[in-house]
CSV table of C-alpha atoms in Angstrom, one decimal:
chain,number,residue,atom,x,y,z
A,1,UNK,CA,-53.1,36.6,-17.8
A,2,UNK,CA,-52.9,33.6,-15.4
A,3,UNK,CA,-51.4,31.6,-18.2
A,4,UNK,CA,-48.7,34.3,-18.8
A,5,UNK,CA,-47.9,34.4,-15.1
A,6,UNK,CA,-47.5,30.6,-15.0
A,7,UNK,CA,-45.1,30.6,-17.9
A,8,UNK,CA,-43.1,33.5,-16.2
A,9,UNK,CA,-42.9,31.5,-13.0
A,10,UNK,CA,-41.6,28.4,-14.8
A,11,UNK,CA,-39.0,30.5,-16.6
A,12,UNK,CA,-37.8,32.1,-13.3
A,13,UNK,CA,-37.6,28.7,-11.6
A,14,UNK,CA,-35.4,27.4,-14.4
A,15,UNK,CA,-33.3,30.6,-14.3
A,16,UNK,CA,-32.6,30.1,-10.6
A,17,UNK,CA,-31.4,26.5,-11.3
A,18,UNK,CA,-29.0,27.6,-13.9
A,19,UNK,CA,-27.6,30.7,-12.1
A,20,UNK,CA,-24.0,30.0,-10.7
A,21,UNK,CA,-23.3,30.8,-7.1
A,22,UNK,CA,-20.7,33.5,-8.1
A,23,UNK,CA,-20.0,35.7,-11.0
A,24,UNK,CA,-16.5,34.3,-11.7
A,25,UNK,CA,-16.5,31.2,-13.9
A,26,UNK,CA,-15.3,28.3,-11.6
A,27,UNK,CA,-12.8,25.7,-12.5
A,28,UNK,CA,-14.5,22.3,-13.2
A,29,UNK,CA,-13.8,19.7,-10.5
A,30,UNK,CA,-11.5,16.9,-11.6
A,31,UNK,CA,-11.0,13.7,-9.5
A,32,UNK,CA,-8.3,11.1,-9.7
A,33,UNK,CA,-9.6,7.6,-10.5
A,34,UNK,CA,-9.6,5.2,-7.6
A,35,UNK,CA,-11.5,2.3,-9.2
A,36,UNK,CA,-9.4,0.2,-11.6
A,37,UNK,CA,-10.3,-2.2,-14.3
A,38,UNK,CA,-6.9,-3.9,-14.6
A,39,UNK,CA,-3.9,-4.8,-12.4
A,40,UNK,CA,-0.3,-3.9,-13.2
A,41,UNK,CA,1.9,-7.0,-13.4
A,42,UNK,CA,5.6,-7.3,-14.1
A,43,UNK,CA,4.9,-8.3,-17.7
A,44,UNK,CA,2.1,-5.8,-18.3
A,45,UNK,CA,-1.6,-5.4,-17.5
A,46,UNK,CA,-3.7,-8.3,-16.2
A,47,UNK,CA,-7.4,-8.1,-17.0
A,48,UNK,CA,-10.3,-10.1,-15.7
A,49,UNK,CA,-12.2,-11.6,-18.6
A,50,UNK,CA,-14.5,-14.1,-16.8
A,51,UNK,CA,-18.1,-13.1,-17.4
A,52,UNK,CA,-19.5,-16.0,-15.4
A,53,UNK,CA,-21.8,-13.9,-13.2
A,54,UNK,CA,-21.8,-10.1,-13.3
A,55,UNK,CA,-23.5,-8.7,-10.2
A,56,UNK,CA,-26.3,-6.3,-11.1
A,57,UNK,CA,-28.0,-5.7,-7.7
A,58,UNK,CA,-27.7,-6.5,-4.0
A,59,UNK,CA,-30.0,-7.2,-1.1
A,60,UNK,CA,-29.1,-8.1,2.6
A,61,UNK,CA,-31.8,-9.7,4.7
A,62,UNK,CA,-31.6,-11.0,8.3
A,63,UNK,CA,-29.8,-14.2,7.4
A,64,UNK,CA,-28.7,-13.9,3.7
A,65,UNK,CA,-26.8,-11.8,1.2
A,66,UNK,CA,-28.6,-11.9,-2.1
A,67,UNK,CA,-26.9,-10.9,-5.4
A,68,UNK,CA,-28.7,-10.6,-8.6
A,69,UNK,CA,-26.6,-11.4,-11.6
A,70,UNK,CA,-26.9,-11.8,-15.4
A,71,UNK,CA,-27.0,-15.6,-14.8
A,72,UNK,CA,-29.2,-16.2,-11.8
A,73,UNK,CA,-29.6,-15.1,-8.2
A,74,UNK,CA,-26.8,-15.8,-5.8
A,75,UNK,CA,-27.5,-16.4,-2.1
A,76,UNK,CA,-24.9,-16.6,0.6
A,77,UNK,CA,-25.5,-17.1,4.3
A,78,UNK,CA,-24.1,-14.1,6.1
A,79,UNK,CA,-21.7,-16.5,8.0
A,80,UNK,CA,-20.3,-17.4,4.6
A,81,UNK,CA,-20.8,-21.2,5.1
A,82,UNK,CA,-23.7,-21.7,2.7
A,83,UNK,CA,-24.0,-20.7,-1.0
A,84,UNK,CA,-26.4,-21.4,-3.9
A,85,UNK,CA,-27.4,-20.0,-7.3
A,86,UNK,CA,-31.1,-19.8,-8.0
A,87,UNK,CA,-32.1,-19.8,-11.7
A,88,UNK,CA,-35.1,-20.2,-13.9
A,89,UNK,CA,-34.8,-24.0,-13.3
A,90,UNK,CA,-35.8,-23.1,-9.6
A,91,UNK,CA,-38.8,-21.0,-10.5
A,92,UNK,CA,-37.5,-17.5,-11.5
A,93,UNK,CA,-39.0,-16.2,-14.7
A,94,UNK,CA,-35.5,-15.5,-16.1
A,95,UNK,CA,-31.9,-15.8,-15.2
A,96,UNK,CA,-31.1,-12.1,-15.8
A,97,UNK,CA,-31.9,-10.4,-12.5
A,98,UNK,CA,-32.3,-6.6,-12.7
A,99,UNK,CA,-33.4,-5.5,-9.2
A,100,UNK,CA,-34.1,-6.8,-5.7
A,101,UNK,CA,-36.1,-5.6,-2.7
A,102,UNK,CA,-37.7,-7.0,0.5
A,103,UNK,CA,-41.1,-6.2,1.8
A,104,UNK,CA,-41.9,-5.4,5.4
A,105,UNK,CA,-43.4,-8.9,5.7
A,106,UNK,CA,-40.1,-10.5,4.7
A,107,UNK,CA,-40.9,-11.5,1.1
A,108,UNK,CA,-37.9,-11.1,-1.3
A,109,UNK,CA,-38.9,-9.6,-4.7
A,110,UNK,CA,-36.8,-10.2,-7.8
A,111,UNK,CA,-37.2,-8.3,-11.1
A,112,UNK,CA,-35.9,-10.3,-14.1
A,113,UNK,CA,-35.7,-9.7,-17.8
A,114,UNK,CA,-39.0,-11.6,-18.2
A,115,UNK,CA,-41.0,-10.5,-15.2
A,116,UNK,CA,-41.3,-10.5,-11.4
A,117,UNK,CA,-41.1,-13.1,-8.7
A,118,UNK,CA,-41.5,-13.1,-5.0
A,119,UNK,CA,-39.9,-15.5,-2.5
A,120,UNK,CA,-41.9,-16.4,0.6
A,121,UNK,CA,-41.3,-19.3,2.9
A,122,UNK,CA,-38.8,-21.0,0.6
A,123,UNK,CA,-40.8,-20.9,-2.6
A,124,UNK,CA,-41.0,-18.5,-5.6
A,125,UNK,CA,-44.2,-17.1,-7.0
A,126,UNK,CA,-44.2,-15.4,-10.3
A,127,UNK,CA,-46.1,-12.1,-10.6
A,128,UNK,CA,-47.8,-10.7,-13.7
A,129,UNK,CA,-47.2,-7.0,-14.0
A,130,UNK,CA,-50.1,-4.7,-15.2
A,131,UNK,CA,-47.7,-2.5,-17.3
A,132,UNK,CA,-45.7,-3.5,-20.4
A,133,UNK,CA,-41.9,-3.3,-20.7
A,134,UNK,CA,-38.9,-5.0,-19.1
A,135,UNK,CA,-38.6,-4.6,-15.3
A,136,UNK,CA,-35.9,-2.2,-14.3
A,137,UNK,CA,-36.4,-1.2,-10.6
A,138,UNK,CA,-38.0,-2.4,-7.4
A,139,UNK,CA,-38.6,-0.6,-4.0
A,140,UNK,CA,-40.5,-1.8,-1.0
A,141,UNK,CA,-42.4,0.7,1.1
A,142,UNK,CA,-40.9,1.8,4.4
A,143,UNK,CA,-44.2,0.8,6.2
A,144,UNK,CA,-47.0,-1.4,5.0
A,145,UNK,CA,-46.5,-4.6,3.0
A,146,UNK,CA,-46.4,-2.9,-0.5
A,147,UNK,CA,-43.9,-2.8,-3.4
A,148,UNK,CA,-43.2,-0.3,-6.2
A,149,UNK,CA,-42.2,-1.9,-9.6
A,150,UNK,CA,-40.8,0.0,-12.6
A,151,UNK,CA,-40.3,-1.0,-16.1
A,152,UNK,CA,-39.2,0.4,-19.4
A,153,UNK,CA,-42.8,1.3,-20.1
A,154,UNK,CA,-44.4,2.2,-16.7
A,155,UNK,CA,-44.8,2.2,-12.9
A,156,UNK,CA,-47.1,0.0,-10.8
A,157,UNK,CA,-47.8,-0.3,-7.1
A,158,UNK,CA,-48.6,-3.7,-5.4
A,159,UNK,CA,-50.7,-3.3,-2.3
A,160,UNK,CA,-53.3,-5.4,-0.6
A,161,UNK,CA,-52.8,-8.2,-3.1
A,162,UNK,CA,-53.5,-6.1,-6.2
A,163,UNK,CA,-51.7,-3.8,-8.6
A,164,UNK,CA,-52.3,0.0,-9.1
A,165,UNK,CA,-50.9,1.5,-12.3
A,166,UNK,CA,-49.3,4.9,-11.8
A,167,UNK,CA,-47.8,5.2,-15.3
A,168,UNK,CA,-48.0,3.3,-18.5
A,169,UNK,CA,-45.4,5.3,-20.4
A,170,UNK,CA,-42.5,6.2,-18.2
A,171,UNK,CA,-39.2,4.5,-18.6
A,172,UNK,CA,-38.2,4.0,-15.0
A,173,UNK,CA,-34.5,4.2,-14.1
A,174,UNK,CA,-34.7,4.7,-10.3
A,175,UNK,CA,-37.0,4.3,-7.3
A,176,UNK,CA,-36.6,5.5,-3.7
A,177,UNK,CA,-39.6,5.2,-1.2
A,178,UNK,CA,-40.3,8.2,0.9
A,179,UNK,CA,-40.2,7.7,4.7
A,180,UNK,CA,-43.9,8.6,5.2
A,181,UNK,CA,-45.6,7.7,1.9
A,182,UNK,CA,-45.0,7.7,-1.8
A,183,UNK,CA,-41.9,7.1,-3.9
A,184,UNK,CA,-39.4,9.3,-5.7
A,185,UNK,CA,-39.4,8.2,-9.4
A,186,UNK,CA,-36.4,8.8,-11.8
A,187,UNK,CA,-37.0,8.4,-15.5
A,188,UNK,CA,-35.0,7.9,-18.7
A,189,UNK,CA,-36.1,11.1,-20.5
A,190,UNK,CA,-38.7,12.9,-18.4
A,191,UNK,CA,-36.8,13.9,-15.3
A,192,UNK,CA,-37.9,13.5,-11.6
A,193,UNK,CA,-41.3,12.8,-10.2
A,194,UNK,CA,-42.9,12.1,-6.8
A,195,UNK,CA,-45.8,9.6,-6.8
A,196,UNK,CA,-48.4,9.0,-4.2
A,197,UNK,CA,-52.2,8.5,-4.0
A,198,UNK,CA,-52.5,7.4,-7.5
A,199,UNK,CA,-50.7,10.3,-9.3
A,200,UNK,CA,-47.1,11.3,-10.1
A,201,UNK,CA,-46.2,14.9,-9.9
A,202,UNK,CA,-43.2,16.3,-11.9
A,203,UNK,CA,-40.5,18.0,-9.8
A,204,UNK,CA,-38.7,21.0,-11.4
A,205,UNK,CA,-35.1,20.1,-12.3
A,206,UNK,CA,-32.6,20.5,-15.1
A,207,UNK,CA,-32.2,16.7,-15.1
A,208,UNK,CA,-33.7,14.9,-18.1
A,209,UNK,CA,-32.3,11.5,-17.3
A,210,UNK,CA,-32.2,10.4,-13.7
A,211,UNK,CA,-29.5,7.8,-12.9
A,212,UNK,CA,-29.6,7.5,-9.1
A,213,UNK,CA,-31.7,8.6,-6.1
A,214,UNK,CA,-31.0,8.2,-2.4
A,215,UNK,CA,-32.2,9.9,0.8
A,216,UNK,CA,-31.4,10.4,4.4
A,217,UNK,CA,-33.9,12.1,6.7
A,218,UNK,CA,-35.4,15.0,4.8
A,219,UNK,CA,-32.5,15.3,2.4
A,220,UNK,CA,-33.0,13.8,-1.1
A,221,UNK,CA,-30.1,13.3,-3.5
A,222,UNK,CA,-30.8,13.0,-7.2
A,223,UNK,CA,-28.2,12.5,-10.0
A,224,UNK,CA,-28.5,12.4,-13.7
A,225,UNK,CA,-27.9,14.1,-17.0
A,226,UNK,CA,-29.3,17.5,-18.3
A,227,UNK,CA,-30.8,18.1,-21.7
A,228,UNK,CA,-27.3,18.7,-23.2
A,229,UNK,CA,-26.0,15.5,-21.6
A,230,UNK,CA,-24.0,17.3,-18.8
A,231,UNK,CA,-23.7,15.2,-15.6
A,232,UNK,CA,-25.3,16.9,-12.5
A,233,UNK,CA,-26.6,16.1,-9.1
A,234,UNK,CA,-29.3,17.8,-7.0
A,235,UNK,CA,-29.9,18.2,-3.3
A,236,UNK,CA,-33.5,18.6,-2.2
A,237,UNK,CA,-33.5,20.1,1.3
A,238,UNK,CA,-36.1,22.2,3.3
A,239,UNK,CA,-38.3,22.8,0.3
A,240,UNK,CA,-35.5,24.0,-1.9
A,241,UNK,CA,-33.4,22.5,-4.7
A,242,UNK,CA,-29.7,22.9,-5.2
A,243,UNK,CA,-27.9,22.0,-8.3
A,244,UNK,CA,-24.3,20.9,-8.7
A,245,UNK,CA,-22.0,20.0,-11.6
A,246,UNK,CA,-20.7,16.5,-11.4
A,247,UNK,CA,-17.2,15.6,-12.7
A,248,UNK,CA,-18.6,12.6,-14.5
A,249,UNK,CA,-21.9,10.7,-14.8
A,250,UNK,CA,-23.1,9.5,-11.4
A,251,UNK,CA,-23.8,5.7,-11.6
A,252,UNK,CA,-25.1,5.3,-8.0
A,253,UNK,CA,-25.6,7.1,-4.6
A,254,UNK,CA,-25.4,5.5,-1.2
A,255,UNK,CA,-25.2,7.0,2.2
A,256,UNK,CA,-22.1,5.8,4.0
A,257,UNK,CA,-20.2,7.2,7.0
A,258,UNK,CA,-22.7,10.0,7.5
A,259,UNK,CA,-22.4,11.4,3.9
A,260,UNK,CA,-23.5,10.5,0.4
A,261,UNK,CA,-21.1,8.2,-1.4
A,262,UNK,CA,-21.2,8.6,-5.2
A,263,UNK,CA,-19.6,6.9,-8.2
A,264,UNK,CA,-18.3,9.5,-10.7
A,265,UNK,CA,-17.1,7.4,-13.6
A,266,UNK,CA,-13.9,5.8,-12.5
A,267,UNK,CA,-13.9,7.6,-9.1
A,268,UNK,CA,-15.9,7.0,-6.0
A,269,UNK,CA,-16.0,9.8,-3.5
A,270,UNK,CA,-18.0,11.0,-0.5
A,271,UNK,CA,-19.9,14.3,-0.8
A,272,UNK,CA,-19.1,16.3,2.4
A,273,UNK,CA,-20.1,19.8,3.7
A,274,UNK,CA,-17.4,22.5,3.5
A,275,UNK,CA,-17.0,26.0,4.9
A,276,UNK,CA,-16.0,27.7,1.7
A,277,UNK,CA,-15.3,26.6,-1.9
A,278,UNK,CA,-11.8,25.1,-2.6
A,279,UNK,CA,-10.1,23.0,-5.2
A,280,UNK,CA,-12.0,19.9,-4.2
A,281,UNK,CA,-15.5,21.6,-4.2
A,282,UNK,CA,-18.3,20.9,-6.5
A,283,UNK,CA,-19.5,23.8,-8.7
A,284,UNK,CA,-23.0,24.8,-7.7
A,285,UNK,CA,-25.6,26.2,-10.1
A,286,UNK,CA,-27.9,27.6,-7.5
A,287,UNK,CA,-27.6,30.8,-5.4
A,288,UNK,CA,-26.8,30.1,-1.7
A,289,UNK,CA,-26.3,26.4,-2.3
A,290,UNK,CA,-24.4,24.6,0.6
A,291,UNK,CA,-20.7,24.2,-0.1
A,292,UNK,CA,-19.9,20.6,-0.8
A,293,UNK,CA,-16.5,18.9,-1.2
A,294,UNK,CA,-15.5,15.6,-2.9
A,295,UNK,CA,-13.4,13.3,-0.7
A,296,UNK,CA,-12.3,10.1,-2.6
A,297,UNK,CA,-13.0,6.8,-0.9
A,298,UNK,CA,-9.9,5.9,1.0
A,299,UNK,CA,-10.3,2.1,1.4
A,300,UNK,CA,-9.1,-0.4,-1.2
A,301,UNK,CA,-11.7,-0.9,-3.9
A,302,UNK,CA,-12.3,-4.0,-5.9
A,303,UNK,CA,-12.2,-4.0,-9.7
A,304,UNK,CA,-15.2,-3.2,-11.9
A,305,UNK,CA,-17.8,-2.2,-9.4
A,306,UNK,CA,-21.3,-2.7,-10.7
A,307,UNK,CA,-23.6,-2.2,-7.7
A,308,UNK,CA,-23.7,-1.1,-4.0
A,309,UNK,CA,-26.0,-1.6,-1.0
A,310,UNK,CA,-25.9,-0.3,2.6
A,311,UNK,CA,-27.2,-1.8,5.8
A,312,UNK,CA,-26.4,0.1,9.0
A,313,UNK,CA,-22.6,0.6,9.1
A,314,UNK,CA,-22.0,-1.9,6.3
A,315,UNK,CA,-21.3,-1.1,2.7
A,316,UNK,CA,-21.8,-3.9,0.3
A,317,UNK,CA,-20.0,-3.7,-3.1
A,318,UNK,CA,-20.8,-5.9,-6.0
A,319,UNK,CA,-18.5,-6.4,-9.0
A,320,UNK,CA,-18.4,-7.7,-12.5
A,321,UNK,CA,-16.2,-10.7,-11.8
A,322,UNK,CA,-15.0,-10.8,-8.2
A,323,UNK,CA,-18.1,-11.3,-6.1
A,324,UNK,CA,-19.2,-9.1,-3.2
A,325,UNK,CA,-17.1,-7.1,-0.7
A,326,UNK,CA,-18.5,-5.9,2.7
A,327,UNK,CA,-16.9,-2.9,4.2
A,328,UNK,CA,-17.3,-2.0,7.8
A,329,UNK,CA,-15.6,0.8,9.8
A,330,UNK,CA,-12.7,-1.5,10.7
A,331,UNK,CA,-12.4,-4.2,8.1
A,332,UNK,CA,-13.6,-5.8,4.8
A,333,UNK,CA,-14.9,-9.2,4.0
A,334,UNK,CA,-15.1,-11.0,0.7
A,335,UNK,CA,-18.1,-13.1,-0.5
A,336,UNK,CA,-16.6,-14.6,-3.6
A,337,UNK,CA,-18.4,-15.6,-6.7
A,338,UNK,CA,-16.6,-18.8,-7.7
A,339,UNK,CA,-19.5,-19.7,-9.9
A,340,UNK,CA,-17.6,-21.9,-12.3
A,341,UNK,CA,-16.4,-24.2,-9.6
A,342,UNK,CA,-18.4,-24.4,-6.4
A,343,UNK,CA,-16.8,-25.9,-3.3
A,344,UNK,CA,-19.0,-29.0,-3.4
A,345,UNK,CA,-18.5,-29.9,-7.1
A,346,UNK,CA,-17.2,-33.5,-7.4
A,347,UNK,CA,-16.5,-33.6,-11.1
A,348,UNK,CA,-15.1,-31.3,-13.8
A,349,UNK,CA,-13.9,-31.5,-17.4
A,350,UNK,CA,-12.3,-29.3,-19.9
A,351,UNK,CA,-12.1,-29.8,-23.7
A,352,UNK,CA,-10.5,-27.2,-26.1
A,353,UNK,CA,-11.1,-27.2,-29.8
A,354,UNK,CA,-7.7,-27.5,-31.6
A,355,UNK,CA,-6.9,-24.6,-33.9
A,356,UNK,CA,-9.4,-22.3,-32.1
A,357,UNK,CA,-9.4,-20.2,-28.9
A,358,UNK,CA,-12.6,-21.9,-27.7
A,359,UNK,CA,-12.9,-24.3,-24.8
A,360,UNK,CA,-15.7,-26.1,-23.1
A,361,UNK,CA,-15.9,-26.5,-19.4
A,362,UNK,CA,-18.2,-28.3,-17.0
A,363,UNK,CA,-18.4,-28.2,-13.2
A,364,UNK,CA,-21.2,-30.1,-11.5
A,365,UNK,CA,-24.6,-29.2,-13.1
A,366,UNK,CA,-23.2,-26.2,-14.9
A,367,UNK,CA,-21.4,-26.0,-18.3
A,368,UNK,CA,-19.7,-23.1,-20.0
A,369,UNK,CA,-18.1,-22.2,-23.3
A,370,UNK,CA,-14.9,-20.0,-23.1
A,371,UNK,CA,-14.2,-17.6,-26.0
A,372,UNK,CA,-10.9,-15.7,-26.0
A,373,UNK,CA,-11.5,-12.1,-25.0
A,374,UNK,CA,-15.0,-12.7,-23.9
A,375,UNK,CA,-14.6,-15.1,-21.1
A,376,UNK,CA,-17.0,-17.8,-19.9
A,377,UNK,CA,-20.7,-17.9,-20.8
A,378,UNK,CA,-23.2,-20.7,-19.9
A,379,UNK,CA,-24.2,-23.2,-22.5
A,380,UNK,CA,-28.0,-23.0,-23.0
A,381,UNK,CA,-30.0,-26.1,-23.6
A,382,UNK,CA,-33.2,-24.4,-24.4
A,383,UNK,CA,-34.6,-27.4,-26.4
A,384,UNK,CA,-33.6,-29.9,-23.6
A,385,UNK,CA,-34.8,-28.5,-20.3
A,386,UNK,CA,-33.6,-30.4,-17.2
A,387,UNK,CA,-30.4,-31.7,-18.9
A,388,UNK,CA,-26.8,-30.6,-18.1
A,389,UNK,CA,-23.6,-31.4,-19.9
A,390,UNK,CA,-21.3,-33.1,-17.4
A,391,UNK,CA,-18.3,-34.2,-19.3
A,392,UNK,CA,-16.8,-33.0,-22.6
A,393,UNK,CA,-14.7,-35.2,-24.9
A,394,UNK,CA,-13.7,-35.2,-28.6
A,395,UNK,CA,-14.0,-38.4,-30.7
A,396,UNK,CA,-11.3,-39.6,-33.1
A,397,UNK,CA,-13.2,-37.9,-36.0
A,398,UNK,CA,-12.8,-34.5,-34.3
A,399,UNK,CA,-16.5,-34.3,-33.3
A,400,UNK,CA,-17.0,-32.6,-29.9
A,401,UNK,CA,-19.4,-34.6,-27.7
A,402,UNK,CA,-20.7,-34.5,-24.1
A,403,UNK,CA,-21.9,-37.0,-21.6
A,404,UNK,CA,-25.1,-35.5,-20.2
A,405,UNK,CA,-27.4,-36.2,-17.4
A,406,UNK,CA,-30.8,-35.0,-16.1
A,407,UNK,CA,-32.4,-34.6,-12.7
A,408,UNK,CA,-34.0,-38.1,-12.8
A,409,UNK,CA,-30.5,-39.7,-13.1
A,410,UNK,CA,-30.7,-40.5,-16.8
A,411,UNK,CA,-27.3,-40.5,-18.6
A,412,UNK,CA,-27.0,-39.8,-22.4
A,413,UNK,CA,-24.8,-38.4,-25.0
A,414,UNK,CA,-25.0,-35.0,-26.9
A,415,UNK,CA,-23.1,-33.5,-29.8
A,416,UNK,CA,-22.6,-29.9,-30.9
A,417,UNK,CA,-23.7,-29.1,-34.4
A,418,UNK,CA,-22.3,-26.5,-36.8
A,419,UNK,CA,-24.7,-23.8,-35.4
A,420,UNK,CA,-23.4,-24.3,-31.9
A,421,UNK,CA,-26.5,-26.2,-30.6
A,422,UNK,CA,-26.3,-29.3,-28.5
A,423,UNK,CA,-28.6,-32.3,-29.2
A,424,UNK,CA,-28.7,-36.0,-28.6
A,425,UNK,CA,-25.9,-37.9,-30.5
A,426,UNK,CA,-28.2,-40.1,-32.5
A,427,UNK,CA,-31.9,-40.1,-33.6
A,428,UNK,CA,-32.5,-43.0,-31.1
A,429,UNK,CA,-30.5,-41.6,-28.1
A,430,UNK,CA,-28.5,-44.1,-26.0
A,431,UNK,CA,-29.5,-43.7,-22.4
A,432,UNK,CA,-28.6,-45.3,-19.1
A,433,UNK,CA,-31.4,-45.1,-16.5
A,434,UNK,CA,-29.5,-44.9,-13.2
A,435,UNK,CA,-32.5,-43.5,-11.3
A,436,UNK,CA,-29.9,-41.6,-9.2
A,437,UNK,CA,-30.3,-37.8,-9.3
A,438,UNK,CA,-26.7,-37.5,-7.9
A,439,UNK,CA,-25.1,-39.7,-10.6
A,440,UNK,CA,-21.7,-38.3,-11.5
A,441,UNK,CA,-19.6,-38.7,-14.7
A,442,UNK,CA,-15.9,-39.3,-13.8
A,443,UNK,CA,-14.4,-39.7,-17.3
A,444,UNK,CA,-15.1,-40.4,-20.9
A,445,UNK,CA,-12.7,-41.7,-23.6
A,446,UNK,CA,-13.2,-42.8,-27.2
A,447,UNK,CA,-11.4,-45.9,-28.4
A,448,UNK,CA,-13.1,-45.7,-31.8
A,449,UNK,CA,-15.4,-43.0,-33.3
A,450,UNK,CA,-18.4,-45.1,-32.2
A,451,UNK,CA,-17.1,-46.6,-29.0
A,452,UNK,CA,-16.8,-44.6,-25.7
A,453,UNK,CA,-15.7,-45.7,-22.3
A,454,UNK,CA,-17.5,-43.8,-19.5
A,455,UNK,CA,-16.7,-43.9,-15.7
A,456,UNK,CA,-19.8,-43.5,-13.6
A,457,UNK,CA,-20.3,-43.2,-9.9
A,458,UNK,CA,-23.9,-43.9,-8.9
A,459,UNK,CA,-26.0,-45.7,-6.3
A,460,UNK,CA,-27.3,-48.0,-9.1
A,461,UNK,CA,-25.3,-51.2,-9.0
A,462,UNK,CA,-26.1,-51.8,-12.7
A,463,UNK,CA,-24.3,-48.7,-13.9
A,464,UNK,CA,-21.7,-48.0,-11.1
A,465,UNK,CA,-18.2,-48.3,-12.6
A,466,UNK,CA,-17.0,-48.3,-16.2
A,467,UNK,CA,-19.6,-48.5,-19.0
A,468,UNK,CA,-18.6,-49.3,-22.6
A,469,UNK,CA,-21.0,-47.7,-25.2
A,470,UNK,CA,-21.2,-48.8,-28.8
A,471,UNK,CA,-23.3,-46.3,-30.8
A,472,UNK,CA,-23.5,-48.7,-33.8
A,473,UNK,CA,-25.3,-51.4,-31.9
């Protein structure tokens, strides 16, 4: 009998979620797009193709703006006068940064495609997760020096220098710490949970996949997709749950200007209270649900928004190609991601392959390949760690070569083979030991297929100036 009553209670709970607020079938809410992916020009549509660094997550600390990207971790001083990119060469487990958080003690945590790392007192320390899967989410506790870490295969809690495993199966999509204790957990296929004291408790909801969670005071906002892939969001308030239809999949939720700000596909809008339903109201699926209207974000938005973060009255918006924009009540400020050409780069080169739409570009220690329609992507030198391609040049036989250097000031020459891999030009590589980590390659020019003239600026008097290299000697 108890079992039958429990099943009846579950059925009634789900029925309440799905009951509309009125008997008449409401008209689905439609919003006009206010987030663009192209710009209208006199001659047509201009698109941004550069994929140099797509911002995936944001974090703002006392002195810095941190932006995780698919190619390293960017760091700006908030004054905008200092900028650097931190990669696996600087200690990160991987260049693909998925999530960021900061603990109450001031340690910055980064989740990458190959594991976790924490930054304390200027150095990175890699962390071994006790659960399998690729890291997907991070969240620091509101009080106490502890961090929640989610992966595609589980959830773990780092406290007092050790890990506590909460789940070894859940595909974590979102984490939001509760103000007092515990964390709200969103999953890919199992809905919403609340985790504390070693266990995770499922929360009744029509959401199967949770895409975003945010909270303010006692209000918890959760968005996702139902079992039939319908976009919805939910408000947890005063021990009750209220379900609303969303006009499109909700990518993120952030409180801003006193109300939740949500991304609905190509539209960003605030969710604000209303007195009675109107043409801009969300359809509710719960009896006596508060009336909520959609108010599109009125300020100019950058193209291709990928992530958002809020600190006080500031809203930070990360993009796919145009860096970070900070919105305040009165103005906006750009933190640009000019990753291909940093302001302190002293040398650049560009070499395009005739008959193709492929070019090779170097700027300082970074080198990129440009493919038409795909944009810039970094050139990996997996088999030659510590080396960077500094100057590209094609020899008279049509072979693409590069003058390379490493962190110890050694200069050498690389060639690109048919598989796209870069390796030293000869079996016995020609090297110039300048012993100057800041050595710069000014130019390179072939007079014969085996003779190249190279301009070098270095503190080494032996190699400073023009060097003539004969590969047949």
